[in-house]
CSV table of N, CA and C in Angstrom, one decimal:
chain,number,residue,atom,x,y,z
A,1,UNK,N,26.0,-18.8,-69.0
A,1,UNK,CA,24.8,-18.0,-67.8
A,1,UNK,C,25.5,-18.6,-66.3
A,2,UNK,N,26.3,-17.7,-65.9
A,2,UNK,CA,26.4,-17.9,-64.3
A,2,UNK,C,26.2,-17.0,-63.3
A,3,UNK,N,26.3,-17.4,-61.9
A,3,UNK,CA,26.0,-16.5,-60.8
A,3,UNK,C,26.7,-15.3,-60.8
A,4,UNK,N,26.1,-14.2,-61.1
A,4,UNK,CA,26.5,-13.0,-61.0
A,4,UNK,C,26.2,-12.3,-62.0
A,5,UNK,N,25.7,-12.7,-63.2
A,5,UNK,CA,25.6,-12.4,-64.4
A,5,UNK,C,24.1,-11.5,-64.6
A,6,UNK,N,24.1,-10.3,-65.1
A,6,UNK,CA,22.8,-9.7,-65.1
A,6,UNK,C,22.5,-10.0,-66.6
A,7,UNK,N,21.0,-10.4,-66.5
A,7,UNK,CA,20.0,-10.5,-67.6
A,7,UNK,C,19.0,-9.7,-67.5
A,8,UNK,N,18.1,-9.8,-68.6
A,8,UNK,CA,16.8,-9.1,-68.6
A,8,UNK,C,15.7,-10.2,-68.9
A,9,UNK,N,14.9,-10.6,-67.8
A,9,UNK,CA,14.0,-11.3,-67.9
A,9,UNK,C,12.7,-11.0,-68.7
A,10,UNK,N,12.0,-12.1,-69.6
A,10,UNK,CA,11.1,-11.7,-70.4
A,10,UNK,C,10.1,-10.5,-69.8
A,11,UNK,N,9.6,-10.6,-68.5
A,11,UNK,CA,9.0,-9.7,-67.8
A,11,UNK,C,9.3,-8.2,-68.0
A,12,UNK,N,10.7,-8.1,-68.4
A,12,UNK,CA,11.0,-6.7,-68.6
A,12,UNK,C,12.3,-6.6,-67.1
A,13,UNK,N,12.4,-7.2,-66.3
A,13,UNK,CA,13.1,-7.0,-65.2
A,13,UNK,C,14.7,-7.5,-65.4
A,14,UNK,N,14.9,-6.7,-64.8
A,14,UNK,CA,16.6,-6.8,-65.2
A,14,UNK,C,17.2,-7.2,-63.8
A,15,UNK,N,18.0,-8.7,-63.6
A,15,UNK,CA,17.6,-9.5,-62.6
A,15,UNK,C,19.2,-10.0,-62.7
A,16,UNK,N,19.7,-10.4,-61.4
A,16,UNK,CA,21.1,-10.9,-61.4
A,16,UNK,C,20.8,-12.2,-60.7
A,17,UNK,N,21.9,-13.1,-61.9
A,17,UNK,CA,21.8,-14.5,-61.4
A,17,UNK,C,22.6,-14.7,-60.1
A,18,UNK,N,21.5,-15.1,-58.8
A,18,UNK,CA,22.5,-15.4,-57.6
A,18,UNK,C,22.7,-16.7,-57.1
A,19,UNK,N,22.5,-17.6,-57.9
A,19,UNK,CA,22.5,-19.1,-57.9
A,19,UNK,C,22.0,-19.9,-58.6
A,20,UNK,N,21.9,-21.4,-58.5
A,20,UNK,CA,21.0,-22.3,-59.0
A,20,UNK,C,20.5,-23.2,-57.9
A,21,UNK,N,19.5,-24.0,-58.3
A,21,UNK,CA,18.7,-24.9,-57.3
A,21,UNK,C,17.9,-26.0,-58.2
A,22,UNK,N,18.1,-27.3,-57.6
A,22,UNK,CA,17.6,-28.4,-58.4
A,22,UNK,C,16.4,-28.6,-57.4
A,23,UNK,N,15.2,-28.6,-58.4
A,23,UNK,CA,14.0,-28.9,-57.5
A,23,UNK,C,13.0,-30.2,-58.3
A,24,UNK,N,12.5,-30.7,-57.6
A,24,UNK,CA,11.7,-31.9,-58.2
A,24,UNK,C,10.2,-31.4,-57.9
A,25,UNK,N,9.6,-30.5,-58.9
A,25,UNK,CA,8.1,-30.0,-58.8
A,25,UNK,C,7.4,-30.8,-59.9
A,26,UNK,N,7.6,-31.6,-61.1
A,26,UNK,CA,7.2,-32.4,-61.5
A,26,UNK,C,7.2,-33.8,-61.7
A,27,UNK,N,8.0,-34.2,-60.6
A,27,UNK,CA,8.8,-35.7,-60.4
A,27,UNK,C,9.5,-35.6,-61.0
A,28,UNK,N,10.3,-34.7,-61.6
A,28,UNK,CA,11.9,-35.0,-61.9
A,28,UNK,C,12.6,-34.1,-61.4
A,29,UNK,N,14.2,-34.0,-61.4
A,29,UNK,CA,14.7,-32.9,-61.0
A,29,UNK,C,15.2,-32.0,-62.1
A,30,UNK,N,14.9,-30.9,-61.7
A,30,UNK,CA,15.1,-29.8,-62.7
A,30,UNK,C,15.9,-28.5,-62.2
A,31,UNK,N,17.2,-28.1,-62.8
A,31,UNK,CA,17.7,-27.2,-62.4
A,31,UNK,C,17.4,-25.8,-62.8
A,32,UNK,N,17.2,-25.1,-61.3
A,32,UNK,CA,16.5,-23.8,-62.0
A,32,UNK,C,17.7,-22.3,-61.6
A,33,UNK,N,17.6,-21.7,-62.4
A,33,UNK,CA,18.5,-20.4,-62.0
A,33,UNK,C,17.6,-19.5,-61.3
A,34,UNK,N,18.4,-19.0,-60.0
A,34,UNK,CA,17.7,-18.0,-59.2
A,34,UNK,C,17.8,-16.8,-59.6
A,35,UNK,N,17.1,-15.8,-59.7
A,35,UNK,CA,17.2,-14.5,-60.3
A,35,UNK,C,16.5,-13.7,-59.3
A,36,UNK,N,17.3,-12.6,-59.0
A,36,UNK,CA,17.1,-11.7,-57.8
A,36,UNK,C,17.1,-10.4,-58.8
A,37,UNK,N,15.5,-9.6,-59.2
A,37,UNK,CA,15.4,-8.5,-59.6
A,37,UNK,C,16.4,-7.2,-59.0
A,38,UNK,N,17.0,-6.4,-59.5
A,38,UNK,CA,17.8,-5.2,-59.3
A,38,UNK,C,16.5,-4.2,-58.7
A,39,UNK,N,15.2,-4.1,-59.3
A,39,UNK,CA,14.0,-3.6,-58.8
A,39,UNK,C,13.3,-4.4,-58.1
A,40,UNK,N,12.6,-4.3,-56.6
A,40,UNK,CA,12.1,-4.8,-55.6
A,40,UNK,C,12.9,-6.2,-55.5
A,41,UNK,N,14.2,-6.0,-55.3
A,41,UNK,CA,14.8,-7.3,-54.9
A,41,UNK,C,14.2,-8.2,-53.9
A,42,UNK,N,13.2,-7.8,-53.4
A,42,UNK,CA,12.6,-8.7,-52.4
A,42,UNK,C,11.9,-10.2,-53.1
A,43,UNK,N,11.8,-9.9,-54.6
A,43,UNK,CA,11.2,-10.9,-55.3
A,43,UNK,C,12.4,-11.9,-55.9
A,44,UNK,N,12.0,-13.2,-55.8
A,44,UNK,CA,13.0,-13.8,-56.5
A,44,UNK,C,12.1,-14.9,-57.7
A,45,UNK,N,13.0,-14.9,-58.6
A,45,UNK,CA,12.2,-15.6,-60.0
A,45,UNK,C,12.9,-16.9,-60.0
A,46,UNK,N,12.8,-18.0,-60.5
A,46,UNK,CA,12.9,-19.2,-61.1
A,46,UNK,C,12.8,-19.3,-62.2
A,47,UNK,N,14.1,-19.8,-62.9
A,47,UNK,CA,13.8,-20.0,-64.5
A,47,UNK,C,14.5,-21.3,-64.7
A,48,UNK,N,13.6,-22.2,-65.2
A,48,UNK,CA,14.4,-23.6,-65.6
A,48,UNK,C,15.3,-23.4,-66.4
A,49,UNK,N,16.6,-24.1,-66.4
A,49,UNK,CA,17.9,-23.7,-67.0
A,49,UNK,C,17.7,-23.6,-68.3
A,50,UNK,N,16.7,-25.4,-68.7
A,50,UNK,CA,16.3,-25.5,-69.7
A,50,UNK,C,15.8,-24.3,-71.0
A,51,UNK,N,14.7,-23.4,-70.2
A,51,UNK,CA,14.4,-22.6,-70.7
A,51,UNK,C,14.8,-21.3,-71.1
A,52,UNK,N,16.0,-21.0,-70.1
A,52,UNK,CA,16.7,-19.7,-69.6
A,52,UNK,C,16.9,-19.1,-71.0
A,53,UNK,N,17.7,-19.3,-72.0
A,53,UNK,CA,17.7,-18.8,-73.5
A,53,UNK,C,16.8,-18.2,-74.0
A,54,UNK,N,15.6,-18.7,-73.9
A,54,UNK,CA,14.3,-18.3,-74.4
A,54,UNK,C,13.5,-17.3,-73.7
A,55,UNK,N,13.9,-17.0,-72.5
A,55,UNK,CA,13.4,-16.6,-71.3
A,55,UNK,C,14.3,-15.2,-70.8
A,56,UNK,N,15.5,-15.5,-71.0
A,56,UNK,CA,16.5,-14.4,-70.7
A,56,UNK,C,17.3,-14.0,-71.7
A,57,UNK,N,17.5,-12.7,-71.7
A,57,UNK,CA,18.2,-11.7,-72.5
A,57,UNK,C,19.7,-11.4,-71.7
A,58,UNK,N,21.0,-11.4,-72.4
A,58,UNK,CA,22.1,-10.5,-71.6
A,58,UNK,C,21.9,-9.4,-71.6
A,59,UNK,N,22.4,-8.5,-70.7
A,59,UNK,CA,22.4,-7.1,-70.7
A,59,UNK,C,23.5,-6.8,-72.0
A,60,UNK,N,23.1,-5.5,-72.3
A,60,UNK,CA,24.1,-4.8,-73.1
A,60,UNK,C,25.5,-4.4,-72.8
A,61,UNK,N,26.4,-4.6,-73.7
A,61,UNK,CA,27.8,-4.3,-73.0
A,61,UNK,C,27.8,-2.4,-73.1
A,62,UNK,N,29.2,-2.4,-72.7
A,62,UNK,CA,29.2,-0.8,-72.2
A,62,UNK,C,29.0,0.0,-73.6
A,63,UNK,N,29.8,-0.5,-74.5
A,63,UNK,CA,30.2,-0.5,-75.7
A,63,UNK,C,28.5,0.0,-76.4
A,64,UNK,N,27.8,-0.9,-76.5
A,64,UNK,CA,26.4,-1.1,-77.0
A,64,UNK,C,25.4,0.1,-76.7
A,65,UNK,N,25.8,0.2,-75.2
A,65,UNK,CA,24.9,1.4,-74.5
A,65,UNK,C,25.5,2.7,-75.1
A,66,UNK,N,26.7,3.2,-75.2
A,66,UNK,CA,27.4,4.1,-75.6
A,66,UNK,C,26.6,4.5,-77.2
A,67,UNK,N,27.1,3.5,-78.2
A,67,UNK,CA,26.5,3.2,-79.3
A,67,UNK,C,24.7,3.6,-79.4
A,68,UNK,N,24.0,2.9,-78.6
A,68,UNK,CA,22.5,3.4,-78.3
A,68,UNK,C,22.2,4.7,-78.0
A,69,UNK,N,23.4,5.3,-76.8
A,69,UNK,CA,22.9,7.1,-76.6
A,69,UNK,C,23.4,7.7,-78.0
A,70,UNK,N,24.3,7.3,-78.7
A,70,UNK,CA,24.9,8.1,-79.6
A,70,UNK,C,23.9,8.2,-81.1
A,71,UNK,N,22.9,6.7,-81.0
A,71,UNK,CA,22.1,6.9,-82.0
A,71,UNK,C,20.6,7.2,-81.5
A,72,UNK,N,20.3,7.7,-80.1
A,72,UNK,CA,19.0,7.9,-79.7
A,72,UNK,C,18.2,8.6,-80.8
A,73,UNK,N,18.8,10.0,-80.7
A,73,UNK,CA,18.1,11.2,-81.8
A,73,UNK,C,18.0,10.2,-83.2
A,74,UNK,N,18.4,9.7,-83.6
A,74,UNK,CA,17.7,9.0,-84.8
A,74,UNK,C,16.8,7.9,-84.9
A,75,UNK,N,16.7,7.3,-83.8
A,75,UNK,CA,15.6,6.3,-83.4
A,75,UNK,C,14.0,7.4,-83.7
A,76,UNK,N,13.3,6.6,-84.6
A,76,UNK,CA,11.9,7.0,-84.8
A,76,UNK,C,10.9,6.5,-83.9
A,77,UNK,N,10.0,7.5,-83.6
A,77,UNK,CA,9.0,6.9,-82.4
A,77,UNK,C,8.4,5.5,-83.1
A,78,UNK,N,7.9,4.9,-82.2
A,78,UNK,CA,7.1,3.6,-82.7
A,78,UNK,C,5.5,4.1,-83.7
A,79,UNK,N,5.8,3.6,-84.7
A,79,UNK,CA,4.3,4.0,-85.6
A,79,UNK,C,3.3,2.6,-85.0
A,80,UNK,N,2.4,3.5,-84.8
A,80,UNK,CA,1.3,2.8,-84.3
A,80,UNK,C,-0.1,2.7,-85.7
A,81,UNK,N,-0.2,1.2,-85.7
A,81,UNK,CA,-0.7,0.8,-87.1
A,81,UNK,C,-2.2,1.3,-86.7
A,82,UNK,N,-3.0,0.7,-85.5
A,82,UNK,CA,-4.1,0.7,-85.2
A,82,UNK,C,-4.4,1.1,-84.0
A,83,UNK,N,-5.0,2.3,-83.8
A,83,UNK,CA,-5.5,2.8,-82.7
A,83,UNK,C,-6.3,2.2,-81.3
A,84,UNK,N,-7.1,1.4,-81.9
A,84,UNK,CA,-7.8,0.6,-81.3
A,84,UNK,C,-6.8,-0.4,-80.6
A,85,UNK,N,-6.1,-0.8,-80.9
A,85,UNK,CA,-4.9,-1.9,-80.4
A,85,UNK,C,-3.6,-1.3,-80.0
A,86,UNK,N,-3.8,0.0,-79.7
A,86,UNK,CA,-2.4,0.9,-78.9
A,86,UNK,C,-1.9,-0.4,-78.1
A,87,UNK,N,-2.4,-0.3,-77.2
A,87,UNK,CA,-2.2,-1.1,-75.9
A,87,UNK,C,-1.1,-2.5,-76.3
A,88,UNK,N,-1.8,-2.9,-77.0
A,88,UNK,CA,-1.1,-4.3,-77.7
A,88,UNK,C,0.1,-4.0,-78.4
A,89,UNK,N,0.1,-2.7,-79.3
A,89,UNK,CA,1.4,-2.7,-80.1
A,89,UNK,C,2.5,-2.4,-79.3
A,90,UNK,N,2.1,-1.4,-78.5
A,90,UNK,CA,3.3,-1.1,-77.2
A,90,UNK,C,3.9,-2.4,-76.6
A,91,UNK,N,2.8,-3.2,-76.0
A,91,UNK,CA,3.1,-4.7,-75.4
A,91,UNK,C,4.0,-5.5,-76.6
A,92,UNK,N,3.9,-5.7,-77.7
A,92,UNK,CA,4.3,-6.2,-78.5
A,92,UNK,C,5.6,-5.7,-78.7
A,93,UNK,N,6.0,-4.5,-78.8
A,93,UNK,CA,7.2,-3.9,-79.2
A,93,UNK,C,7.9,-4.1,-78.2
A,94,UNK,N,7.2,-4.0,-76.6
A,94,UNK,CA,8.0,-4.2,-75.5
A,94,UNK,C,8.8,-5.4,-75.4
A,95,UNK,N,7.8,-6.6,-75.5
A,95,UNK,CA,8.0,-7.7,-75.3
A,95,UNK,C,9.6,-8.4,-76.6
A,96,UNK,N,9.9,-7.4,-77.2
A,96,UNK,CA,10.9,-7.9,-78.3
A,96,UNK,C,12.1,-7.6,-77.3
A,97,UNK,N,12.2,-7.0,-76.4
A,97,UNK,CA,13.4,-6.5,-75.2
A,97,UNK,C,14.5,-6.3,-76.0
A,98,UNK,N,14.1,-5.4,-77.3
A,98,UNK,CA,15.2,-4.9,-78.3
A,98,UNK,C,15.2,-3.5,-77.5
A,99,UNK,N,16.5,-3.1,-77.5
A,99,UNK,CA,16.7,-1.6,-77.0
A,99,UNK,C,16.2,-0.6,-78.0
A,100,UNK,N,16.8,-0.6,-79.3
A,100,UNK,CA,16.2,0.3,-80.4
A,100,UNK,C,14.5,0.3,-80.1
A,101,UNK,N,14.0,-0.6,-80.2
A,101,UNK,CA,12.3,-0.8,-79.9
A,101,UNK,C,11.8,-0.1,-79.0
A,102,UNK,N,12.5,-0.8,-77.8
A,102,UNK,CA,12.0,0.2,-76.6
A,102,UNK,C,12.2,1.7,-76.5
A,103,UNK,N,13.3,2.2,-77.1
A,103,UNK,CA,13.4,3.8,-77.2
A,103,UNK,C,12.3,4.4,-78.0
A,104,UNK,N,11.9,3.6,-79.2
A,104,UNK,CA,11.0,4.2,-80.1
A,104,UNK,C,9.6,4.0,-79.1
A,105,UNK,N,9.3,3.2,-78.3
A,105,UNK,CA,7.9,2.8,-77.7
A,105,UNK,C,8.1,4.4,-76.7
A,106,UNK,N,9.2,4.3,-76.2
A,106,UNK,CA,9.3,6.0,-75.3
A,106,UNK,C,9.3,6.9,-76.1
A,107,UNK,N,9.6,7.1,-77.0
A,107,UNK,CA,9.1,8.5,-78.0
A,107,UNK,C,8.1,8.6,-78.4
A,108,UNK,N,7.1,7.6,-78.8
A,108,UNK,CA,5.7,7.5,-79.2
A,108,UNK,C,4.9,8.2,-77.8
A,109,UNK,N,5.2,7.4,-76.7
A,109,UNK,CA,4.6,7.7,-75.6
A,109,UNK,C,5.3,9.0,-75.1
A,110,UNK,N,6.0,9.4,-75.3
A,110,UNK,CA,6.4,11.1,-75.1
A,110,UNK,C,5.8,11.5,-75.6
A,111,UNK,N,5.9,11.7,-76.9
A,111,UNK,CA,5.0,12.3,-78.2
A,111,UNK,C,3.6,12.8,-77.6
A,112,UNK,N,2.7,11.3,-77.3
A,112,UNK,CA,1.5,11.4,-77.0
A,112,UNK,C,1.0,12.1,-75.8
A,113,UNK,N,2.1,11.7,-74.9
A,113,UNK,CA,2.1,12.6,-73.6
A,113,UNK,C,1.7,14.2,-73.9
A,114,UNK,N,2.9,14.5,-74.7
A,114,UNK,CA,2.9,16.1,-75.0
A,114,UNK,C,1.9,16.6,-75.7
A,115,UNK,N,1.4,15.9,-76.9
A,115,UNK,CA,-0.1,16.2,-77.3
A,115,UNK,C,-1.1,16.4,-76.7
A,116,UNK,N,-1.3,15.4,-75.4
A,116,UNK,CA,-2.2,15.2,-74.8
A,116,UNK,C,-2.3,16.2,-73.9
A,117,UNK,N,-1.2,17.0,-73.2
A,117,UNK,CA,-0.8,18.0,-72.5
A,117,UNK,C,-1.3,19.5,-73.1
A,118,UNK,N,-0.9,19.3,-74.5
A,118,UNK,CA,-1.2,20.6,-74.9
A,118,UNK,C,-2.7,20.8,-75.2
A,119,UNK,N,-3.3,19.8,-75.1
A,119,UNK,CA,-5.1,20.0,-75.2
A,119,UNK,C,-5.8,20.0,-74.0
A,120,UNK,N,-5.0,19.8,-72.9
A,120,UNK,CA,-5.2,20.2,-71.2
A,120,UNK,C,-6.2,18.3,-71.0
A,121,UNK,N,-5.4,17.4,-71.6
A,121,UNK,CA,-5.7,16.0,-70.7
A,121,UNK,C,-4.2,15.3,-70.6
A,122,UNK,N,-4.5,14.3,-69.6
A,122,UNK,CA,-3.6,13.5,-69.2
A,122,UNK,C,-3.1,12.3,-70.0
A,123,UNK,N,-2.0,11.5,-69.8
A,123,UNK,CA,-1.8,10.5,-70.6
A,123,UNK,C,-2.6,9.3,-69.9
A,124,UNK,N,-3.4,8.6,-70.7
A,124,UNK,CA,-4.2,7.7,-70.1
A,124,UNK,C,-3.4,6.7,-69.3
A,125,UNK,N,-3.9,6.3,-68.0
A,125,UNK,CA,-3.2,5.6,-67.2
A,125,UNK,C,-2.2,4.2,-67.6
A,126,UNK,N,-3.1,3.5,-68.8
A,126,UNK,CA,-2.3,2.3,-69.2
A,126,UNK,C,-0.8,2.8,-70.0
A,127,UNK,N,-1.1,4.1,-70.6
A,127,UNK,CA,0.3,4.5,-71.2
A,127,UNK,C,1.3,5.0,-70.7
A,128,UNK,N,0.7,5.7,-69.3
A,128,UNK,CA,1.8,6.0,-68.4
A,128,UNK,C,2.6,5.0,-67.7
A,129,UNK,N,1.9,3.7,-67.5
A,129,UNK,CA,2.2,2.6,-66.9
A,129,UNK,C,3.2,2.0,-67.7
A,130,UNK,N,2.9,1.9,-69.0
A,130,UNK,CA,3.8,1.6,-70.1
A,130,UNK,C,5.0,2.2,-69.8
A,131,UNK,N,4.7,3.6,-70.5
A,131,UNK,CA,5.7,4.6,-70.3
A,131,UNK,C,6.7,4.3,-69.1
A,132,UNK,N,6.3,4.0,-68.0
A,132,UNK,CA,7.2,3.8,-66.9
A,132,UNK,C,8.0,2.6,-67.1
A,133,UNK,N,7.3,1.7,-67.3
A,133,UNK,CA,7.7,-0.2,-67.3
A,133,UNK,C,8.8,-0.1,-68.2
A,134,UNK,N,8.7,0.7,-69.4
A,134,UNK,CA,9.7,0.7,-70.6
A,134,UNK,C,10.8,1.6,-70.4
A,135,UNK,N,10.8,2.6,-69.5
A,135,UNK,CA,11.8,3.7,-69.3
A,135,UNK,C,12.4,3.0,-68.1
A,136,UNK,N,11.7,2.4,-67.0
A,136,UNK,CA,12.7,1.3,-65.7
A,136,UNK,C,13.5,0.4,-66.9
A,137,UNK,N,12.9,-0.3,-67.7
A,137,UNK,CA,14.1,-1.6,-68.2
A,137,UNK,C,14.9,-0.9,-68.9
A,138,UNK,N,15.0,-0.1,-69.6
A,138,UNK,CA,16.1,1.0,-70.3
A,138,UNK,C,17.1,1.3,-69.2
A,139,UNK,N,16.4,2.2,-68.3
A,139,UNK,CA,17.1,2.7,-67.3
A,139,UNK,C,18.1,1.4,-66.5
A,140,UNK,N,17.6,0.5,-66.1
A,140,UNK,CA,18.2,-0.6,-65.5
A,140,UNK,C,19.4,-1.2,-66.2
A,141,UNK,N,18.9,-1.5,-67.6
A,141,UNK,CA,19.9,-2.4,-68.5
A,141,UNK,C,21.1,-1.2,-68.5
A,142,UNK,N,20.7,-0.2,-69.0
A,142,UNK,CA,22.0,0.9,-69.1
A,142,UNK,C,22.8,1.2,-68.0
A,143,UNK,N,22.1,1.4,-67.0
A,143,UNK,CA,22.9,1.3,-65.5
A,143,UNK,C,23.7,0.2,-65.6
A,144,UNK,N,23.8,-1.0,-65.6
A,144,UNK,CA,24.5,-2.0,-65.4
A,144,UNK,C,25.5,-1.7,-66.3
A,145,UNK,N,25.4,-1.9,-67.6
A,145,UNK,CA,26.1,-1.8,-68.6
A,145,UNK,C,27.1,-0.5,-68.7
A,146,UNK,N,26.7,0.8,-67.9
A,146,UNK,CA,27.6,1.8,-67.9
A,146,UNK,C,28.3,1.8,-66.3
A,147,UNK,N,28.0,1.1,-65.7
A,147,UNK,CA,28.3,1.1,-63.8
A,147,UNK,C,27.8,2.2,-63.2
A,148,UNK,N,26.5,2.6,-63.5
A,148,UNK,CA,25.9,3.6,-62.6
A,148,UNK,C,24.7,3.2,-62.2
A,149,UNK,N,24.3,4.1,-61.4
A,149,UNK,CA,22.5,4.0,-60.9
A,149,UNK,C,21.5,4.1,-61.8
A,150,UNK,N,20.7,3.3,-61.7
A,150,UNK,CA,19.6,3.8,-62.8
A,150,UNK,C,19.3,5.0,-62.6
A,151,UNK,N,19.1,5.9,-61.5
A,151,UNK,CA,18.4,7.1,-61.5
A,151,UNK,C,19.4,8.2,-61.9
A,152,UNK,N,20.9,7.5,-62.7
A,152,UNK,CA,21.9,8.6,-62.9
A,152,UNK,C,21.8,8.6,-64.5
A,153,UNK,N,21.1,7.6,-65.2
A,153,UNK,CA,20.9,7.6,-66.6
A,153,UNK,C,20.7,8.5,-67.2
A,154,UNK,N,19.4,8.9,-67.1
A,154,UNK,CA,18.8,10.1,-67.9
A,154,UNK,C,20.0,11.2,-67.9
A,155,UNK,N,20.7,11.5,-66.8
A,155,UNK,CA,21.5,12.7,-66.9
A,155,UNK,C,22.8,12.3,-67.8
A,156,UNK,N,23.1,11.2,-67.5
A,156,UNK,CA,24.5,10.4,-68.3
A,156,UNK,C,23.9,10.6,-69.9
A,157,UNK,N,22.8,10.2,-70.4
A,157,UNK,CA,22.4,10.0,-71.4
A,157,UNK,C,22.7,11.7,-72.4
A,158,UNK,N,22.2,12.8,-71.5
A,158,UNK,CA,22.3,14.0,-72.1
A,158,UNK,C,23.2,14.3,-71.8
A,159,UNK,N,24.2,14.0,-71.4
A,159,UNK,CA,25.6,14.7,-71.0
A,159,UNK,C,26.3,13.8,-71.9
A,160,UNK,N,26.1,12.7,-72.6
A,160,UNK,CA,26.9,11.9,-73.6
A,160,UNK,C,26.3,11.9,-75.1
A,161,UNK,N,25.0,12.5,-75.5
A,161,UNK,CA,24.6,12.5,-76.6
A,161,UNK,C,25.5,12.8,-77.6
């Protein structure tokens, strides 16, 4: 991991490494990676270099992004095992930071949204927030991999399936 690399933080934020800094927070010198999220870049995230591999995941390559786009129709919606724990199941799936799993979460939430719309109800706010969060992470990862802006990802996917 080096300055300029793009990574996904375990919070789901796509970040760029903008530098490193040695800080003495616990009585000893610790080297931190300085990350700037591409969304909301006023924020700065500091990750100790020693735990970076457990906290950060590399962005997919262009080939991996294109492969995911071509397989999206085959990815099944997330199967919710327990309706009472729907929120936890979404969060657990999201926290894997696995793109196939995140696509399955979006598909499940989209299906749920369509069903609720058909009976005159809105998607619960927690579900809507999770859908936006997962979709943002997917869009940002794919945008970096494909060399486009996040707001162009949906059209790119539609045109390249």
